[in-house]
XYZ file of C-alpha atoms in Angstrom:
483
model
C 11.703 15.322 -35.556
C 9.031 17.873 -35.145
C 9.319 21.586 -35.889
C 7.874 22.405 -32.477
C 8.608 21.068 -28.946
C 5.299 19.435 -28.498
C 6.441 16.106 -27.063
C 6.411 16.315 -23.180
C 8.333 14.003 -20.818
C 7.377 13.973 -17.172
C 9.622 12.447 -14.627
C 8.508 12.650 -10.935
C 11.395 13.676 -8.623
C 12.804 10.932 -6.500
C 9.334 9.503 -6.542
C 9.217 6.788 -3.807
C 11.247 8.868 -1.464
C 9.251 12.038 -2.151
C 6.008 10.221 -1.472
C 7.476 9.010 1.860
C 8.547 12.574 2.758
C 5.137 13.922 1.899
C 3.435 11.230 3.945
C 5.683 11.474 6.927
C 6.168 15.151 8.001
C 9.157 14.363 10.245
C 11.126 13.245 7.213
C 10.738 16.350 5.064
C 14.167 17.836 4.248
C 15.764 14.584 5.619
C 17.789 11.797 3.844
C 15.326 9.115 2.953
C 16.180 5.754 1.350
C 13.527 3.375 0.159
C 14.304 -0.251 -0.739
C 15.157 -3.636 0.801
C 16.192 -3.274 4.450
C 17.965 -6.657 4.886
C 21.635 -7.344 4.451
C 21.003 -8.106 0.795
C 18.640 -5.326 0.152
C 18.992 -2.857 -2.703
C 18.143 0.887 -2.862
C 15.063 1.574 -4.995
C 15.111 5.378 -4.590
C 16.969 7.891 -2.440
C 15.829 11.402 -1.764
C 18.011 14.379 -2.946
C 19.191 14.908 0.655
C 20.500 11.174 0.624
C 22.145 11.605 -2.882
C 24.447 14.294 -1.393
C 26.000 11.479 0.521
C 26.532 9.374 -2.700
C 23.512 7.110 -2.215
C 21.729 6.151 -5.432
C 19.258 3.615 -6.799
C 20.487 0.106 -7.383
C 23.150 0.467 -4.708
C 23.232 -2.273 -1.979
C 21.462 -1.058 1.140
C 24.428 -2.114 3.225
C 26.705 0.271 1.308
C 24.106 3.087 1.554
C 24.009 2.668 5.320
C 27.800 3.152 5.426
C 27.515 6.384 3.319
C 24.496 7.788 5.057
C 24.153 6.140 8.573
C 21.695 8.670 9.795
C 19.191 8.397 6.985
C 15.661 6.981 7.296
C 15.542 3.547 5.667
C 12.063 2.458 4.725
C 10.325 -0.441 3.018
C 8.550 0.464 -0.345
C 4.707 0.996 -0.086
C 3.682 0.199 -3.645
C 0.034 0.437 -2.916
C 0.377 4.167 -2.126
C 2.843 4.731 -4.949
C 0.334 3.294 -7.472
C -2.484 5.419 -6.098
C -0.410 8.674 -6.550
C 0.740 7.438 -9.937
C -2.867 6.969 -10.983
C -3.670 10.556 -10.098
C -0.717 11.910 -12.170
C -1.394 9.637 -15.132
C -5.025 10.761 -15.147
C -3.839 14.361 -15.419
C -1.621 13.483 -18.414
C -4.487 11.769 -20.098
C -6.526 14.979 -19.795
C -3.862 16.682 -21.857
C -3.766 14.112 -24.705
C -5.012 10.814 -25.773
C -1.395 9.744 -26.544
C 0.249 9.017 -23.218
C 3.045 6.524 -23.017
C 3.786 5.444 -19.426
C 7.333 4.119 -18.831
C 6.901 3.373 -15.194
C 4.887 4.652 -12.193
C 6.540 8.002 -12.242
C 7.463 8.614 -15.878
C 5.638 9.121 -19.111
C 5.675 10.726 -22.549
C 2.788 12.933 -23.777
C 2.041 14.074 -27.296
C 0.665 17.537 -26.670
C -0.063 18.218 -30.323
C -2.396 15.121 -30.528
C -4.275 16.635 -27.621
C -4.667 19.953 -29.109
C -3.080 21.773 -26.202
C 0.127 22.874 -27.824
C 1.388 23.731 -31.297
C 4.399 25.920 -30.619
C 7.035 26.750 -27.980
C 4.903 29.204 -26.055
C 1.842 27.006 -25.690
C 4.046 23.963 -24.897
C 5.865 25.839 -22.148
C 2.569 27.153 -20.690
C 1.111 23.606 -20.692
C 4.163 22.179 -18.975
C 4.102 24.791 -16.295
C 0.445 24.300 -15.630
C 0.885 20.543 -15.403
C 3.586 20.864 -12.778
C 1.457 23.203 -10.715
C -1.574 20.845 -11.006
C 0.518 17.879 -9.874
C 1.789 19.872 -6.924
C -1.684 20.841 -5.869
C -3.076 17.332 -6.291
C -0.304 15.333 -4.713
C 2.048 17.690 -2.864
C 4.854 16.353 -5.115
C 7.191 17.903 -7.632
C 7.808 16.686 -11.193
C 10.332 17.690 -13.752
C 9.172 18.328 -17.386
C 11.110 18.229 -20.535
C 9.719 19.567 -23.871
C 11.281 18.891 -27.277
C 10.470 17.828 -30.862
C 11.356 14.166 -30.095
C 11.072 11.598 -27.295
C 14.830 11.309 -26.858
C 15.375 15.106 -26.435
C 12.339 15.530 -24.160
C 13.780 12.886 -21.807
C 17.152 14.568 -21.911
C 15.451 17.841 -21.186
C 13.567 16.539 -18.052
C 16.679 15.036 -16.685
C 18.474 18.360 -17.053
C 15.529 20.155 -15.440
C 15.711 18.114 -12.237
C 14.737 18.666 -9.634
C 11.382 20.416 -9.788
C 12.086 22.261 -13.138
C 11.113 22.615 -16.776
C 13.345 22.776 -19.766
C 12.265 23.307 -23.342
C 14.647 22.541 -26.110
C 13.928 24.853 -29.106
C 14.172 23.223 -32.449
C 17.570 23.902 -34.083
C 19.422 23.877 -30.774
C 19.624 20.221 -30.285
C 23.199 19.591 -31.447
C 24.671 22.487 -29.478
C 22.880 21.220 -26.309
C 23.914 17.522 -26.737
C 27.529 18.045 -27.838
C 29.143 18.485 -24.366
C 27.028 15.749 -22.710
C 28.351 12.392 -21.870
C 27.769 9.573 -24.413
C 25.790 7.813 -21.582
C 23.108 10.338 -22.009
C 21.992 8.715 -25.299
C 19.599 5.805 -25.142
C 21.212 2.427 -25.706
C 24.601 3.424 -24.301
C 25.074 1.403 -21.137
C 28.278 0.830 -19.106
C 29.749 -1.612 -21.596
C 29.170 0.418 -24.653
C 30.197 3.593 -22.797
C 33.493 1.897 -21.765
C 34.096 0.610 -25.289
C 33.759 4.136 -26.595
C 35.944 5.647 -23.866
C 38.781 3.309 -24.790
C 38.466 4.743 -28.276
C 38.696 8.255 -26.928
C 34.967 9.098 -27.270
C 33.378 10.380 -24.068
C 30.900 13.072 -25.245
C 28.169 13.301 -27.750
C 30.079 15.832 -29.798
C 32.916 13.471 -30.154
C 30.493 10.790 -31.344
C 29.410 13.123 -34.199
C 33.025 13.874 -35.067
C 33.975 10.201 -35.226
C 31.219 9.781 -37.968
C 28.762 7.060 -38.788
C 31.279 4.810 -40.625
C 33.638 4.708 -37.612
C 30.763 3.935 -35.120
C 29.485 1.093 -37.377
C 33.044 -0.278 -37.465
C 33.309 -0.062 -33.723
C 29.835 -1.350 -32.423
C 28.097 -2.830 -35.411
C 25.799 -1.433 -38.138
C 22.428 -1.543 -36.349
C 23.676 0.030 -33.076
C 26.256 2.299 -34.754
C 23.945 3.838 -37.334
C 21.153 4.426 -34.686
C 23.572 5.884 -32.183
C 24.855 8.334 -34.797
C 21.378 9.544 -35.542
C 20.720 10.015 -31.805
C 23.978 12.008 -31.501
C 22.687 14.376 -34.155
C 19.440 14.731 -32.152
C 17.300 12.798 -34.720
C 14.553 10.612 -33.286
C 11.432 9.849 -35.171
C 9.761 7.431 -32.528
C 6.089 8.276 -31.968
C 4.492 8.439 -28.600
C 2.583 5.091 -28.268
C -0.570 5.182 -26.127
C -0.586 1.603 -25.095
C 2.491 -0.304 -23.923
C 1.277 -3.808 -23.407
C 2.708 -5.489 -20.339
C 4.611 -8.564 -21.182
C 4.730 -10.124 -17.748
C 3.821 -9.756 -14.123
C 6.248 -10.992 -11.470
C 7.221 -10.692 -7.801
C 10.402 -11.900 -6.001
C 12.035 -11.733 -2.646
C 15.679 -11.860 -1.557
C 16.274 -13.482 1.834
C 18.559 -12.046 4.519
C 19.775 -15.568 5.245
C 19.811 -18.491 2.722
C 16.769 -20.806 3.049
C 17.679 -24.482 3.470
C 14.394 -25.933 4.784
C 12.401 -27.334 1.900
C 9.231 -26.829 3.686
C 9.940 -23.207 4.225
C 11.062 -22.769 0.561
C 7.669 -24.345 -0.575
C 5.823 -21.940 1.699
C 7.630 -18.970 0.284
C 6.832 -20.007 -3.275
C 3.136 -20.269 -2.398
C 3.154 -16.870 -0.827
C 4.918 -15.363 -3.867
C 2.361 -16.983 -6.185
C -0.504 -15.333 -4.208
C 1.207 -11.876 -4.416
C 1.848 -12.422 -8.132
C -1.792 -13.187 -8.824
C -2.866 -10.101 -6.839
C -0.668 -7.941 -9.073
C -1.881 -9.780 -12.182
C -5.521 -9.062 -11.287
C -4.786 -5.461 -10.356
C -3.335 -5.044 -13.858
C -6.573 -6.492 -15.445
C -4.715 -9.393 -17.001
C -4.564 -13.201 -16.916
C -1.672 -15.345 -18.127
C -0.775 -18.733 -19.639
C 2.831 -19.334 -18.585
C 3.977 -19.683 -14.976
C 7.622 -18.954 -14.307
C 9.682 -19.856 -11.173
C 12.944 -18.233 -10.499
C 15.462 -19.578 -7.993
C 18.814 -18.014 -7.135
C 20.890 -20.400 -5.168
C 23.579 -19.917 -2.508
C 26.369 -19.633 -5.207
C 24.500 -16.958 -7.166
C 23.586 -19.433 -9.939
C 19.967 -18.503 -11.073
C 17.636 -21.156 -12.464
C 14.251 -20.523 -14.201
C 11.558 -23.048 -14.843
C 8.277 -22.475 -16.644
C 5.021 -24.278 -17.391
C 2.466 -23.259 -20.041
C -1.176 -23.825 -19.278
C -3.816 -24.590 -21.833
C -5.382 -21.197 -21.408
C -4.798 -17.931 -19.547
C -5.736 -17.885 -15.865
C -5.719 -15.529 -12.901
C -6.752 -18.300 -10.426
C -4.417 -18.225 -7.413
C -4.894 -22.058 -6.846
C -3.773 -22.785 -10.426
C -0.733 -20.531 -10.185
C 0.133 -21.973 -6.759
C 0.012 -25.488 -8.087
C 2.006 -24.730 -11.221
C 4.664 -22.987 -9.053
C 4.772 -25.969 -6.695
C 5.278 -28.416 -9.639
C 8.179 -26.305 -11.016
C 9.843 -26.231 -7.606
C 9.922 -29.974 -7.523
C 12.271 -29.876 -10.468
C 14.761 -27.613 -8.876
C 17.639 -28.672 -6.567
C 17.809 -26.448 -3.554
C 20.515 -28.241 -1.875
C 23.028 -25.818 -0.446
C 20.420 -22.966 0.120
C 18.397 -20.413 -1.678
C 18.975 -16.640 -1.514
C 16.167 -15.427 -3.865
C 12.776 -16.861 -5.043
C 10.486 -15.368 -7.651
C 7.186 -16.298 -9.329
C 5.941 -14.681 -12.550
C 3.270 -14.989 -15.213
C 3.802 -14.300 -18.827
C 1.754 -14.727 -21.987
C -0.699 -12.108 -20.678
C -4.246 -11.757 -21.966
C -7.158 -9.488 -21.160
C -9.460 -12.458 -20.467
C -9.492 -15.695 -18.491
C -10.114 -19.155 -20.009
C -11.702 -21.386 -17.496
C -9.777 -24.527 -16.894
C -12.234 -26.894 -15.282
C -9.725 -29.666 -14.565
C -6.930 -27.350 -13.186
C -9.311 -25.420 -10.919
C -11.100 -28.513 -9.735
C -7.773 -29.857 -8.442
C -7.924 -27.276 -5.660
C -11.248 -28.555 -4.684
C -10.091 -32.093 -3.998
C -9.564 -35.398 -5.739
C -13.291 -36.164 -6.233
C -13.835 -33.048 -8.127
C -10.672 -33.614 -10.195
C -11.863 -37.061 -11.152
C -15.323 -35.628 -12.128
C -13.588 -32.903 -14.279
C -11.428 -35.444 -15.879
C -14.457 -37.501 -16.984
C -16.320 -34.467 -18.174
C -13.512 -33.021 -20.192
C -11.683 -36.115 -21.259
C -12.488 -35.685 -24.957
C -11.194 -32.129 -25.145
C -7.936 -33.095 -23.401
C -7.083 -36.222 -25.402
C -3.875 -36.394 -27.211
C -0.785 -33.956 -27.379
C 0.199 -31.599 -24.594
C -3.302 -31.519 -23.064
C -2.961 -34.967 -21.786
C 0.530 -34.238 -20.436
C -0.762 -31.239 -18.656
C -3.374 -33.284 -16.811
C -0.863 -35.865 -15.836
C 1.496 -33.257 -14.463
C -1.341 -31.525 -12.633
C -2.469 -34.773 -10.983
C 1.093 -35.722 -10.110
C 1.716 -32.320 -8.639
C -1.359 -32.172 -6.402
C 0.095 -34.449 -3.758
C 3.177 -32.379 -3.463
C 1.143 -29.231 -3.149
C -1.073 -30.580 -0.434
C 2.043 -31.763 1.510
C 3.448 -28.245 1.182
C 0.127 -26.566 2.270
C -0.053 -28.838 5.211
C 3.549 -28.344 6.300
C 3.268 -24.515 6.107
C 0.088 -24.567 8.232
C 1.584 -26.648 11.087
C 4.832 -28.135 12.348
C 5.940 -31.534 10.831
C 5.577 -33.099 14.277
C 2.029 -32.457 15.408
C 1.550 -30.860 18.756
C -0.149 -33.041 21.438
C -3.882 -32.577 21.502
C -4.942 -29.607 23.697
C -1.541 -28.221 24.147
C -1.677 -24.426 23.409
C 0.656 -23.106 20.717
C 2.455 -19.806 21.066
C 1.366 -17.174 18.616
C 4.206 -16.020 16.202
C 5.693 -12.610 17.036
C 4.376 -9.918 14.839
C 6.933 -8.276 12.600
C 6.827 -4.516 11.999
C 8.865 -3.179 8.992
C 10.250 0.331 9.147
C 8.043 2.640 7.235
C 4.928 0.560 7.409
C 1.542 2.091 8.248
C -0.086 1.439 11.647
C -3.028 2.727 13.602
C -3.315 2.717 17.356
C -6.701 2.799 19.175
C -5.817 5.799 21.254
C -3.115 7.708 19.249
C -4.467 7.246 15.741
C -2.476 6.759 12.516
C 1.301 6.585 12.443
C 4.298 4.717 10.974
C 6.917 2.336 12.216
C 10.293 3.823 12.888
C 11.791 0.622 13.913
C 11.485 -2.627 15.895
C 13.488 -5.122 17.822
C 13.853 -7.096 21.128
C 10.041 -7.331 21.468
C 9.330 -3.571 20.926
C 8.150 -1.390 18.116
C 8.594 2.334 17.870
C 5.937 4.328 16.168
C 5.773 8.019 15.207
C 2.250 9.320 15.185
C 1.753 11.790 12.312
C 0.038 12.011 9.000
C 0.170 13.941 5.726
C -0.378 17.604 6.369
C 0.164 17.375 10.160
C 3.053 18.700 12.177
C 5.882 16.214 12.949
C 4.447 13.850 15.424
C 5.477 12.277 18.791
C 7.262 8.915 19.016
C 5.971 6.148 21.288
C 7.154 2.508 21.954
C 4.889 -0.482 22.433
C 5.186 -4.208 22.746
C 5.179 -5.835 19.306
C 2.018 -7.838 20.331
C 0.125 -4.808 21.767
C -3.484 -5.482 20.870
C -4.202 -1.692 20.376
C -1.638 -1.381 17.659
C -2.687 -2.746 14.091
C -1.414 -2.517 10.521
C -3.224 0.153 8.514
C -3.708 1.258 4.905
C -1.828 4.332 3.738
C -3.548 7.731 4.096
C -3.852 9.937 0.981
C -1.191 12.599 0.611
C -3.667 15.456 0.019
C -7.205 15.796 1.240
C -9.055 14.130 4.068
C -6.659 12.161 6.234
C -8.968 11.691 9.278
C -10.548 8.381 7.971
């Protein structure tokens, strides 16, 4: 614990939904729900207007629609969220070299390490200046908590929401915490909270009254002793500048269970490509490829394969994921698929044999001869055998996803697939300029033409295959939006 409130916690307010409201003028002041839009979708973030109806994150989207039927339901636009997050995190790093990001919209900052605050007055001034700078640069609001520890700074930012600042003066911690729910403390989830409730403990003050010995008896020594210290407001954890990513992954939940094995293979290949894109964006490579499959009965299987060295080659990740899929029984249907990479590193070790498989059998044979001595014995030889065995399956999957199983007669034209327009996605029309998709169906797509900083725009409807309408990149929230 510090004698001055020089640890800052920033939490952007309803971040995804606020970005959407700033980006789409017609949604300002309206209920906005961001997340999966299908029958099995889950809410990622709800605006404060939507929260008044009881909508909250992690809620099934179908339930949210029942509670708030007139809300705007949008897909997440992570590219834009990351761009805004980068702007905010850069501001935090101007304050201090010790910035600990927790997510795209949340971070701790050690103000004392940056020399910008040493007491309550300077800490408060820094926090208010930060909030104003964020508003000017992004148009968004953030809530700031200031305290002598990380735990209390996070509690303070939560109490300050939305768009506020709360500073906890040293010496007032216990009085502030006492009436709060035990769920306020880190490590107290639903199960622990319910266990304590059955023992008659619902507030932090009641935790303190129970005493350390009783908490140790109830929930174990490690957890009980730590929880008692937290209840007293004691937290000596330092702000850590670098939090190393442990894995990168992507997954999709499907509206209808997938039964077609060829379709499943194609989805795995698509997920592998998305995973590699995210891997490269983070500046990492990885050694272990992980496949996640949730089946029709909600049973979840994971399979993994560890390479001889880290890679960020999409062909290598696709082939590994395809091999892993071959070992999974998808009979009965698949409701979720995911591909991840773990064992992250900041460099890539070239794997001549693995990469040459993507180039064709001749290249693979040449690589095998060139690298035979290095791969002899142990797991290296097994990796090569698995890679070679998996190549045929991968080529079959690629071929199946590119064309129907029964080839079309030569010269017969094939109908182009109908374009899909997800609600909330960015578009640009040749005549009307930038806009976003309000909805689509029965061969039509409805677009509202507006952009950050403009007045609410007009709505127009087009055929889904209108050649003048194209997907577009997000426009910046503040600054030049004419490009």
